[in-house]
Coordinates of N, CA, C and O in Angstrom, one line a residue:
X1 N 0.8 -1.2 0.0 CA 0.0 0.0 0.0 C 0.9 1.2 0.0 O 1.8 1.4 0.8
X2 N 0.6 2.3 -1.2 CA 1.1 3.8 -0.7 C 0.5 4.6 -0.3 O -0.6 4.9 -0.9
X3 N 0.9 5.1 0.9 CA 0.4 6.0 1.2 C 1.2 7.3 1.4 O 2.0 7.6 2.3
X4 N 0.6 8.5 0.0 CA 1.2 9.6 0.5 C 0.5 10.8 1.3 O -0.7 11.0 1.6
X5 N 1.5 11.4 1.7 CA 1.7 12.3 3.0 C 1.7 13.7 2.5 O 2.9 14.1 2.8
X6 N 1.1 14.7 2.0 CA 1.6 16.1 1.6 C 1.9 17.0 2.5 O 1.2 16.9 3.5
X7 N 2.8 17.9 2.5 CA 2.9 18.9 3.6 C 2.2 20.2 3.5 O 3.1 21.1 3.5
X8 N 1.4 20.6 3.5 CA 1.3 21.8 2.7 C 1.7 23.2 4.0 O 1.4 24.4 3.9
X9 N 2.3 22.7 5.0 CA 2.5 23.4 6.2 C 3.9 24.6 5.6 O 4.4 24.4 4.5
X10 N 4.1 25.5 6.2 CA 5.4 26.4 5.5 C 6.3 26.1 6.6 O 7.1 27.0 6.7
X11 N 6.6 25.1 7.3 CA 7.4 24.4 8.4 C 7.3 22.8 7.9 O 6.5 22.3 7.0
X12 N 8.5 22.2 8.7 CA 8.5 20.3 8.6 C 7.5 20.3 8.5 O 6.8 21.3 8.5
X13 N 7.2 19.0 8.6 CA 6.2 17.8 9.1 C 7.0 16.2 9.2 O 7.6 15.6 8.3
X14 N 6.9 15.9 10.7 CA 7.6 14.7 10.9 C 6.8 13.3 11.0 O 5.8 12.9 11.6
X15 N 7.3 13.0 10.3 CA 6.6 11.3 10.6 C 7.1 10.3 11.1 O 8.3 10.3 10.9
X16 N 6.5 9.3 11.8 CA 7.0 8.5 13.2 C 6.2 7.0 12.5 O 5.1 6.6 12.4
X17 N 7.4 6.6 12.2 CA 6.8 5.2 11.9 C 6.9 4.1 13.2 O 8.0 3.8 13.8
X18 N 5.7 3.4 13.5 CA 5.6 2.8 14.9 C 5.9 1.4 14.3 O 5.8 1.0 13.1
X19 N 6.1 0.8 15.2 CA 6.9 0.7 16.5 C 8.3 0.8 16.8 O 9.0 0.7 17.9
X20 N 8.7 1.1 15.4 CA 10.6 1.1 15.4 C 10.9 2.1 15.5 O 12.0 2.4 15.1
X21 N 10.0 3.4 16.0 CA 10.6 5.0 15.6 C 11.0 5.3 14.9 O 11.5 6.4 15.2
X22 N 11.2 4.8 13.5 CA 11.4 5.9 12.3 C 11.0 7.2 12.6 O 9.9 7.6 13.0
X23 N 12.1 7.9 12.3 CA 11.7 9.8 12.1 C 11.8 10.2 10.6 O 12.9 10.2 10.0
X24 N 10.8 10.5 10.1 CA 11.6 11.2 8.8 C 11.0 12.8 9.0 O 10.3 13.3 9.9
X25 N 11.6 13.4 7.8 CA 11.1 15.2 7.9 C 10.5 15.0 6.4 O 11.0 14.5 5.4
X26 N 9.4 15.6 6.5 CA 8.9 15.9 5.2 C 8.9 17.4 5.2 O 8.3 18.0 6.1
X27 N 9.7 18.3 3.8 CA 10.3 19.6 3.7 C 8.8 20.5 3.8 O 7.7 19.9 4.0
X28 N 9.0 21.9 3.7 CA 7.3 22.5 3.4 C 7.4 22.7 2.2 O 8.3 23.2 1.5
X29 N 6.1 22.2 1.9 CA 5.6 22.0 0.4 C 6.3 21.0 0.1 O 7.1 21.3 -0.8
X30 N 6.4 19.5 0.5 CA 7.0 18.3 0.2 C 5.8 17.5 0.6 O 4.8 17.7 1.2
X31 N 6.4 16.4 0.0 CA 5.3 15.0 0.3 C 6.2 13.6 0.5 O 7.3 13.4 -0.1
X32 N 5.7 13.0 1.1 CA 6.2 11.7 1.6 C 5.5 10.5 1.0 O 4.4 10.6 0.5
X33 N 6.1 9.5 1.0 CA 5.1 8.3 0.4 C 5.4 7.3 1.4 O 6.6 6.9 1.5
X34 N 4.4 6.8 2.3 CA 4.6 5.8 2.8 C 4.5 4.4 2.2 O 3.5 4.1 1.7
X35 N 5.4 3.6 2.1 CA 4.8 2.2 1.6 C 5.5 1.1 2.9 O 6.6 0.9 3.3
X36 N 3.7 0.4 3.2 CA 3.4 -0.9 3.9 C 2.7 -1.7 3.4 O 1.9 -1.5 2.5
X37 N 3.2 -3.1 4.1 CA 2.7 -4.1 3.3 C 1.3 -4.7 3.5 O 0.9 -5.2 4.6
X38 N 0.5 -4.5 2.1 CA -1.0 -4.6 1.9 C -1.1 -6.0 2.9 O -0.3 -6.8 3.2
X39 N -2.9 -5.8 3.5 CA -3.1 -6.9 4.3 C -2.9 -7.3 5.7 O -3.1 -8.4 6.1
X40 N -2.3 -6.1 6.4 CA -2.0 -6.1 8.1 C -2.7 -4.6 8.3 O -3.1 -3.7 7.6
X41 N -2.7 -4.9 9.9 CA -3.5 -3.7 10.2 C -2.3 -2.5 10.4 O -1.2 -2.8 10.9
X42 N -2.7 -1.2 10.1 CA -1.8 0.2 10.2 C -2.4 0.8 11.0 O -3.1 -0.1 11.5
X43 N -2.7 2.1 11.5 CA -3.2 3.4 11.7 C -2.6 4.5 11.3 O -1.5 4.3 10.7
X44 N -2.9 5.8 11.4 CA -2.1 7.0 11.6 C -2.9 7.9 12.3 O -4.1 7.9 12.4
X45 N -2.0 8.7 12.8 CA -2.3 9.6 13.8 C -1.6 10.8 13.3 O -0.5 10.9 12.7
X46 N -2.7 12.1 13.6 CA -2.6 13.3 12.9 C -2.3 14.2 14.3 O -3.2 14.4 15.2
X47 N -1.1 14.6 14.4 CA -1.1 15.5 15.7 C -0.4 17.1 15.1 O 0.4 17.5 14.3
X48 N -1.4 17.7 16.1 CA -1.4 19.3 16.3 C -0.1 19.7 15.9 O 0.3 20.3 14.9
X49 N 0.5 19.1 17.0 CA 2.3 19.9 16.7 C 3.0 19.6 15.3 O 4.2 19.8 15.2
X50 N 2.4 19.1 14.2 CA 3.1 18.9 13.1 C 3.8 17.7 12.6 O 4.7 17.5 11.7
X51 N 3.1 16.8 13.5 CA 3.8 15.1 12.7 C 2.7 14.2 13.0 O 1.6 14.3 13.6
X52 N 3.2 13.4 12.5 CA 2.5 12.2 11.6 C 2.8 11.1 12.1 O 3.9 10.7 11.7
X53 N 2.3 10.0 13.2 CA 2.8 8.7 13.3 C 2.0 7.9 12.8 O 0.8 8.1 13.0
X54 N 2.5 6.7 11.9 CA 1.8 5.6 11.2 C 2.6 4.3 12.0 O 3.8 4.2 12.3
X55 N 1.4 3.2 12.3 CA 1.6 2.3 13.1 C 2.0 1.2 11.6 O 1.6 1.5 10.5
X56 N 2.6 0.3 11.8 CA 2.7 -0.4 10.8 C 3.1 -2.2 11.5 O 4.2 -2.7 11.7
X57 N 1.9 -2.7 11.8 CA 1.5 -4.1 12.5 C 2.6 -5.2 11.3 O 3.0 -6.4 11.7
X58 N 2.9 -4.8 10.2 CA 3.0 -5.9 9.2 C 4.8 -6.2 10.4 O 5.4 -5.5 11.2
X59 N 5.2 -7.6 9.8 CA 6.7 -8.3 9.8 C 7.6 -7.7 9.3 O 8.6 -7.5 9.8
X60 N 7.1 -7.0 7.7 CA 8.0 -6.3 7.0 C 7.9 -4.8 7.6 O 7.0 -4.3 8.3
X61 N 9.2 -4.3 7.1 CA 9.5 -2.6 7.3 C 9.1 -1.7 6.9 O 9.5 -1.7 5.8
X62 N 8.6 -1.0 7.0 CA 7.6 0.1 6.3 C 8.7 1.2 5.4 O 9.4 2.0 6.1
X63 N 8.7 1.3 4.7 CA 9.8 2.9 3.8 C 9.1 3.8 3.3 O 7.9 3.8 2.9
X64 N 9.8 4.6 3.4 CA 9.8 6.1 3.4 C 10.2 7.1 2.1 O 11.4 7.4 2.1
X65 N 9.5 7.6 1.0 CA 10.6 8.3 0.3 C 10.0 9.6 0.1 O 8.9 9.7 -0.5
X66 N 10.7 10.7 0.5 CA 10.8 11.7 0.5 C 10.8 12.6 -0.4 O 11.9 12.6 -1.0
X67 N 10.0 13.7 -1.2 CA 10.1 14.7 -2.1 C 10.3 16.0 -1.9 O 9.5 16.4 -1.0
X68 N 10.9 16.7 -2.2 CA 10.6 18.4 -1.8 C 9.7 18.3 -2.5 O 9.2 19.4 -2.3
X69 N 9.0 17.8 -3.5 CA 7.5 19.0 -3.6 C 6.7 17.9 -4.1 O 7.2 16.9 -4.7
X70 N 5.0 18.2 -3.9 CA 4.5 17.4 -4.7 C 4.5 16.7 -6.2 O 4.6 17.2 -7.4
X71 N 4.3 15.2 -5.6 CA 5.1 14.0 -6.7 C 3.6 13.9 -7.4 O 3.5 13.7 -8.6
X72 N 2.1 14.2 -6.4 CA 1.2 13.2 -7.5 C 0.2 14.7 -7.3 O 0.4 15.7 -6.6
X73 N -0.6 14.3 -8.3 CA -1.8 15.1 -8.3 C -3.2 14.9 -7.4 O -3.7 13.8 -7.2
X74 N -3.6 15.9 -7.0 CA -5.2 15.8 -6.4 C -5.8 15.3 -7.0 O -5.8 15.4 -8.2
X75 N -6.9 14.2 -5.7 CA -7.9 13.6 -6.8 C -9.0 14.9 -6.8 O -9.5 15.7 -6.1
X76 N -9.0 14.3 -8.3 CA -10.6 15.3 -8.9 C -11.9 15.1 -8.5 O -12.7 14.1 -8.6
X77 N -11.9 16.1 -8.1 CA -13.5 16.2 -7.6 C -14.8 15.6 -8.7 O -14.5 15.7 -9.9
X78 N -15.6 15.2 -8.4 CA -16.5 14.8 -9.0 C -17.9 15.8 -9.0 O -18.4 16.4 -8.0
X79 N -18.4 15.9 -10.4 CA -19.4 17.2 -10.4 C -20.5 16.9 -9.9 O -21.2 15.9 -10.1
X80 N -20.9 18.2 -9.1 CA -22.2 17.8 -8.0 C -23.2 18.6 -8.8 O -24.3 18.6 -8.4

């Protein structure tokens, strides 16, 4: 599974991969992609002070890769 992360903050944004404490910094105006392995249970948690922890239950390691600026596009809204 990917999951990306945008920052749209004009400061970091850290993300905390659980349970092994990964730290990464996502730049402002950067995005992150998380990828875990489909089929175990995850969470994430959105906290005030500017970071991001994702729980990641799988065996395998969860990675991280980093962009200074957004990699994908917004999904398109659908006409109401």
């Amino acid at each position: 599974m990917r999951l990306p992360i945008r920052n749209y903050l004009s400061t970091p944004l850290t993300i905390l991969i659980e349970p092994m404490c990964d730290q990464y910094e996502v730049p402002a105006g950067g995005e992150a992609v998380v990828i875990l392995e489909d089929g175990h249970p995850h969470s994430i948690d959105i906290h005030p002070e500017n970071w991001v922890s994702v729980w990641n239950e799988s065996r395998e390691w969860a990675t991280v890769e980093i962009f200074d600026e957004h990699q994908f596009s917004k999904p398109k809204r659908e006409a109401e």
